[in-house]
Each structure stands twice: as structure tokens, then as C-alpha cells.
XYZ file of C-alpha atoms in Angstrom:
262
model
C 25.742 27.483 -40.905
C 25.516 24.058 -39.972
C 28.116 21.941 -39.793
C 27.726 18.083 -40.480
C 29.231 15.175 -38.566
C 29.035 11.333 -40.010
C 29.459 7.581 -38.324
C 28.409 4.690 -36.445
C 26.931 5.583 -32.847
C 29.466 3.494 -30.345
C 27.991 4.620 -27.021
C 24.636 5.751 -25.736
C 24.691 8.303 -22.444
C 22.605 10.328 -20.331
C 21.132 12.812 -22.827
C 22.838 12.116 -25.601
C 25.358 9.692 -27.428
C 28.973 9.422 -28.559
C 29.606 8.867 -32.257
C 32.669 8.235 -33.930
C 32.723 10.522 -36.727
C 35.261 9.655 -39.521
C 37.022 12.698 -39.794
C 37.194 13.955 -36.390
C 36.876 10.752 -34.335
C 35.072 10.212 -31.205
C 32.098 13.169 -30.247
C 29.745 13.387 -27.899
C 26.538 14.891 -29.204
C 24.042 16.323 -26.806
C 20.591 15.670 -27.464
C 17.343 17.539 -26.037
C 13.868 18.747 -26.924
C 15.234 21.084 -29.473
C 17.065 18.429 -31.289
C 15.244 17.327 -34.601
C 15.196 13.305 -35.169
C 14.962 12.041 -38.968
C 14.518 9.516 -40.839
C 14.199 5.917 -39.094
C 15.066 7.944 -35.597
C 11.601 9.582 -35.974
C 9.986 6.740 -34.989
C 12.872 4.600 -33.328
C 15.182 5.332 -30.466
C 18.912 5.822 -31.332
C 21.212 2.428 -31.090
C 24.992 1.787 -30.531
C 25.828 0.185 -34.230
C 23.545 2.859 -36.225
C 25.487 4.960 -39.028
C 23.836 8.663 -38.281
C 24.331 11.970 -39.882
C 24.461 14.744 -37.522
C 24.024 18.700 -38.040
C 25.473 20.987 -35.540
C 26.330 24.627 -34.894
C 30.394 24.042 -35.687
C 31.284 24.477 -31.844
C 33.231 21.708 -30.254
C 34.217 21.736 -26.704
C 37.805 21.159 -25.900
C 37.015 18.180 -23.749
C 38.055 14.535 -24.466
C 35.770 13.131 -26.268
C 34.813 16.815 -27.653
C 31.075 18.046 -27.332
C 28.615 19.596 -29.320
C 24.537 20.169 -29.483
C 22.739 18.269 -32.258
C 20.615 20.272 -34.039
C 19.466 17.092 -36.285
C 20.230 13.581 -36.386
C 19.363 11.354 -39.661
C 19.664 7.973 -39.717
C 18.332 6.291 -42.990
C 18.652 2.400 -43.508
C 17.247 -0.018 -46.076
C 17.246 -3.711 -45.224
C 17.049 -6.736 -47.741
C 18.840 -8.964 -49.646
C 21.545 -8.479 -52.225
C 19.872 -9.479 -55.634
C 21.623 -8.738 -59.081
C 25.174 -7.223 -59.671
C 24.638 -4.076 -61.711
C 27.592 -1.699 -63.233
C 26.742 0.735 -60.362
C 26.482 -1.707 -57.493
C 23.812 -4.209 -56.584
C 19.768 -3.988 -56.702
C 18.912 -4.171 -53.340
C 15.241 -6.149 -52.921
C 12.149 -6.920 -50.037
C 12.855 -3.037 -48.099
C 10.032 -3.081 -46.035
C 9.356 0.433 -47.068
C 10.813 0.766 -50.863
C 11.205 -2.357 -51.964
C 13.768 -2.863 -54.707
C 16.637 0.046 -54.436
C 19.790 0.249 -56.338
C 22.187 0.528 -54.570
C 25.934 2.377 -55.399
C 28.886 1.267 -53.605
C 32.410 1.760 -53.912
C 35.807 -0.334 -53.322
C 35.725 0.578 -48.964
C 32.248 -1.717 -49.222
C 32.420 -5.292 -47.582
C 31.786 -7.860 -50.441
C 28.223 -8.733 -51.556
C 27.194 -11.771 -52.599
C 24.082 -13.520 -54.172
C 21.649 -14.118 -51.643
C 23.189 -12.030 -48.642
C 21.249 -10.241 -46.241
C 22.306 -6.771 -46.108
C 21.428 -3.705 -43.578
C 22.506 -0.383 -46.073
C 23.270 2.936 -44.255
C 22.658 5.951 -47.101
C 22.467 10.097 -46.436
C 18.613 9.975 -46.697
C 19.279 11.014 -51.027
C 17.262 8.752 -52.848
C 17.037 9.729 -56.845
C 13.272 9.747 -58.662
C 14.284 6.950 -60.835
C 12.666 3.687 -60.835
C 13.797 1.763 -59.000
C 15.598 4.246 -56.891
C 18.999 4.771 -56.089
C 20.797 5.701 -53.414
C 25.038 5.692 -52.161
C 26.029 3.897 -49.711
C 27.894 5.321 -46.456
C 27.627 2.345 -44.653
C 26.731 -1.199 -45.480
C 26.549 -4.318 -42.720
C 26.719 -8.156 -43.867
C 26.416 -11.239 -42.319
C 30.550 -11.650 -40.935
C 32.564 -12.946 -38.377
C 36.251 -12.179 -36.762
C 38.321 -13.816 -34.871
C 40.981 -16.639 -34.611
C 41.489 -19.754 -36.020
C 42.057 -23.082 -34.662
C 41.657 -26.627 -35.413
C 41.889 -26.294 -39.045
C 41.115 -29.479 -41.405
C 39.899 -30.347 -44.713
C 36.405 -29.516 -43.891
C 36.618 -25.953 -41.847
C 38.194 -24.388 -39.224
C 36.539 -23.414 -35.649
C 36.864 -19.273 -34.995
C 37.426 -18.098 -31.553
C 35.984 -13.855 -31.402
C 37.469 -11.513 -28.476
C 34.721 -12.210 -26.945
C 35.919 -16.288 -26.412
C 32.726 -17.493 -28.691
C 33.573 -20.219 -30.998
C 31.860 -20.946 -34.487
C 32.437 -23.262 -36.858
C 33.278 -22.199 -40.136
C 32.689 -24.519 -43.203
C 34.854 -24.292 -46.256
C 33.685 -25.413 -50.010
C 34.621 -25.401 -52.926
C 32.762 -22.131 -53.873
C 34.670 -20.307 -50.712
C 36.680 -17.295 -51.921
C 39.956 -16.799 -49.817
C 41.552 -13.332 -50.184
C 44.090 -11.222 -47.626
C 43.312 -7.910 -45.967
C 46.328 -5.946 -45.269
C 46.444 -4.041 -42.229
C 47.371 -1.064 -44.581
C 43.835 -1.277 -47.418
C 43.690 1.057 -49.912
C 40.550 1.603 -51.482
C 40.542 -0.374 -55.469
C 40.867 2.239 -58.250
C 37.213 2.510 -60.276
C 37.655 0.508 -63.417
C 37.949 2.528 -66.847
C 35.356 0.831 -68.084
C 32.016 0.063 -66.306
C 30.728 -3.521 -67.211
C 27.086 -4.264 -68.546
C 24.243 -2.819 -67.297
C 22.684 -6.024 -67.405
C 23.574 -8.536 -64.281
C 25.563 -10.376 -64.366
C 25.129 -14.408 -64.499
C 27.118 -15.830 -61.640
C 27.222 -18.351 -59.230
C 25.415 -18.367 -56.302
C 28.715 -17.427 -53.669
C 30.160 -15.445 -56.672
C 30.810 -11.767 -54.899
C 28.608 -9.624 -56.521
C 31.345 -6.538 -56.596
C 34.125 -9.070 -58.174
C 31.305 -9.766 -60.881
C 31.167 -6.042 -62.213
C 34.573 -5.751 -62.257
C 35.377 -8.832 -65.271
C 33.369 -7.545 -68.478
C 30.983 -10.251 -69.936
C 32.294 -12.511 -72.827
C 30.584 -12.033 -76.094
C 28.791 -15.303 -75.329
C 26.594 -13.379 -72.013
C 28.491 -15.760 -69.747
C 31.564 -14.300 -67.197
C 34.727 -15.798 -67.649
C 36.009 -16.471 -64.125
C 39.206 -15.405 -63.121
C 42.228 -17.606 -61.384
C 42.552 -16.492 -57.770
C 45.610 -16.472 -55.615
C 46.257 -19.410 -53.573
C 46.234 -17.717 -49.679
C 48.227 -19.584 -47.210
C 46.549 -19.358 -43.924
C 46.096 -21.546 -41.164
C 45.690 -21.821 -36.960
C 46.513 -18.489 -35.118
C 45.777 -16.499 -38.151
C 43.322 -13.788 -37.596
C 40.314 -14.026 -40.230
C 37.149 -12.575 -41.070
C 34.410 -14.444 -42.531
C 31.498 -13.521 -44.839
C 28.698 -15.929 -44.930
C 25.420 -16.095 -45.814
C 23.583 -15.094 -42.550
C 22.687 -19.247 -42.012
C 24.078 -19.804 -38.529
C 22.720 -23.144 -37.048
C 21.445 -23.951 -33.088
C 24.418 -26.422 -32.418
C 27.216 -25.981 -30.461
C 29.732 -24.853 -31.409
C 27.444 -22.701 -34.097
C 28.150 -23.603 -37.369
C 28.242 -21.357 -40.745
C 29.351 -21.555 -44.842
C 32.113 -19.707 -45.371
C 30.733 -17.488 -48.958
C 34.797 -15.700 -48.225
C 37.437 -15.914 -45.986
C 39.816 -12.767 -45.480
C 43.159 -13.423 -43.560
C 44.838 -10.153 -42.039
C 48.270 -9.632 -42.846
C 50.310 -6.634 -41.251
């Protein structure tokens, strides 16, 4: 039987592509005429950065990366803008294709917020309901990483590996949080908040909002965050709102700001 393999495409090659698959790593998968293309790859050609699904015979060649023939490759995407918090997830809305989706995430998700353009990466499962609902595997949001410098009042400018700078504006809505180089995924909360969204604040994150219950007045309650000391050399990773402007350096509003810690 067929065997399935799962991840984001990191390499196109002659005839095929290498994946990194998130239990066994790096693969090359070998593509010809016999190999079956689904979902968005039936009508587009495979990209580095797409989350695929692949289904193979089980044979791996002992080569580094190993090798295998695809005998299907699925890659199924929705695209819009994160709308309402739900107890699920978030309601994903303007899919070119199915409009509104729910969408169910869990705690290894980057943070949604209000507003944010989102690219969602799901196993092609969508339930009957209306709208429908799908998991996520994979989601991609509007972010940035790399180092900081010049820090003030006002922002901070953030050098990538690749030596671009951007500068990053701070408000009073920014959330700042640390990511530890060892993340373990948050436990699922005993009990699931309202169905109905949640009322927040434009830069609120819309996974923090499901997990503080509504007061009995409809409105959330929001909770004192850590103060996060963090400042020049630190390495970051901002979430904004996909706003970047034509100046130079390019400037963006920090929605969160994560600072790596080992």
C-alpha cells in the first residue's frame, strides 16, 4: 500500500523535487508521466515554499537525500484573511474558490490576528458543513526574522540573513512574547471558549482570544502580559499585518514581536 510523505517543498530538480518531510527529513521525490498531480498542482506547477502531501510505494533509496517515485502529489491551499476567532480556530474569508472556511488550528500554528492575510496549507479534507472546515498542516503569515539594531522608543530596524533591513514599528497594541529555542506545543484548554467570536481588538491574536473565556458581560477581560526584555543583537521575529511600505529602509507595524531565547 501506499505510503504517505508530508512538508514544505525546499528544492526543485531535474524531474522531480526535494521535500522535507517531517518525520523522515529531507527526500527526493521523482516525478514523471505516471505521477498523479492534485489539488492546486493540477493546474499549477510545483514551488519551493508549497506544503505537499505525497503518496509513494514505501521504497526509499539509501542515498543522501533518500529517493522515492511519487505516485501522487496534493497540494491544497486556501488564501484570505483571518476574520473571527472561533472555539475551533478562526473563520477564514475571500478564498477565491470557497470563500469563508473554518479553519482548525492547534498550539504549533503562528499567531493570527484580526485582519491578517493568511496562505492555509490543509490535507485536501474539507467537512460538508457550512461553512466548511478544514485542519490545518501548514499555515503562512505576514513575518519577519532577523536582528535587531538601533532600537528606540518608536521601533527598531531588523537586519534578515540575507543583509535586508526593515523597519519595525512598535505601539501600544504590539504584543511582545519569547520563543524558546526548545517550544513545546500549549496543552488544549479543558474548556473550549464560546462559539461565538470573540470581541477583540483589532492586533488582539486571534488564538490568545479563544483561550480567556468571555465575561458574563460578552466582553474579554484582557490578561496582564509579561514584560520581555529585549533589545539590539537579539534575534526576533515579527508578525505584522502584511502593510510593508516603498521607502527605504521598508517599514512595517509590529501586530507581535517574538525574541528567541536558547
Amino acid at each position: 500500500p501506499d505510503t504517505l510523505l508530508e512538508g514544505l517543498v525546499t528544492e526543485i530538480v531535474d524531474e522531480g523535487f526535494v521535500m522535507e518531510d517531517i518525520e523522515l527529513g529531507s527526500v527526493l521525490l521523482n516525478v514523471d508521466e505516471t505521477t498523479v498531480m492534485d489539488g492546486i498542482l493540477a493546474e499549477e506547477e510545483i514551488e519551493v515554499g508549497q506544503y505537499v502531501f505525497v503518496e509513494y510505494d514505501g521504497r526509499l533509496t539509501r542515498s543522501l537525500p533518500p529517493q522515492a517515485h511519487a505516485d501522487r502529489v496534493g497540494c491544497y491551499r486556501l488564501t484570505g484573511t483571518a476574520d473571527l476567532s472561533l472555539a475551533v480556530g478562526v473563520l477564514l474569508t475571500g478564498d477565491p474558490i470557497f470563500g469563508d472556511v473554518i479553519v482548525r488550528v492547534d498550539g504549533s500554528m503562528p499567531h493570527l490576528y484580526q485582519g491578517m492575510p493568511i496562505t492555509v496549507y490543509y490535507n485536501g479534507v474539507m467537512a460538508m458543513s457550512y461553512p466548511g472546515q478544514v485542519t490545518a498542516r501548514h499555515i503562512v503569515v505576514p513575518e519577519l526574522t532577523g536582528t535587531v539594531s538601533d532600537r528606540d522608543s518608536a521601533g527598531f530596524t531588523l537586519t534578515d540573513a540575507d543583509g535586508n533591513e526593515y523597519r519595525v514599528l512598535l505601539s501600544e497594541q504590539t504584543f511582545a512574547g519569547v520563543l524558546s529555542a526548545s517550544v513545546e506545543e500549549a496543552p488544549a484548554a479543558e474548556e473550549p471558549a464560546q462559539d461565538e467570536p470573540a470581541q477583540d481588538e483589532p492586533a488582539k491574536a486571534l488564538d490568545d482570544a479563544e483561550d480567556e473565556p468571555l465575561s458574563p458581560g460578552g466582553e474579554e477581560e484582557s490578561p496582564a502580559l509579561p514584560t520581555v526584555e529585549w533589545g539590539d543583537g537579539d534575534t526576533v521575529t515579527v508578525y505584522y499585518n502584511g502593510v510593508m511600505t516603498r521607502s527605504l529602509p521598508p517599514q512595517v507595524t509590529a501586530l507581535e514581536v517574538l525574541v528567541f531565547r536558547q
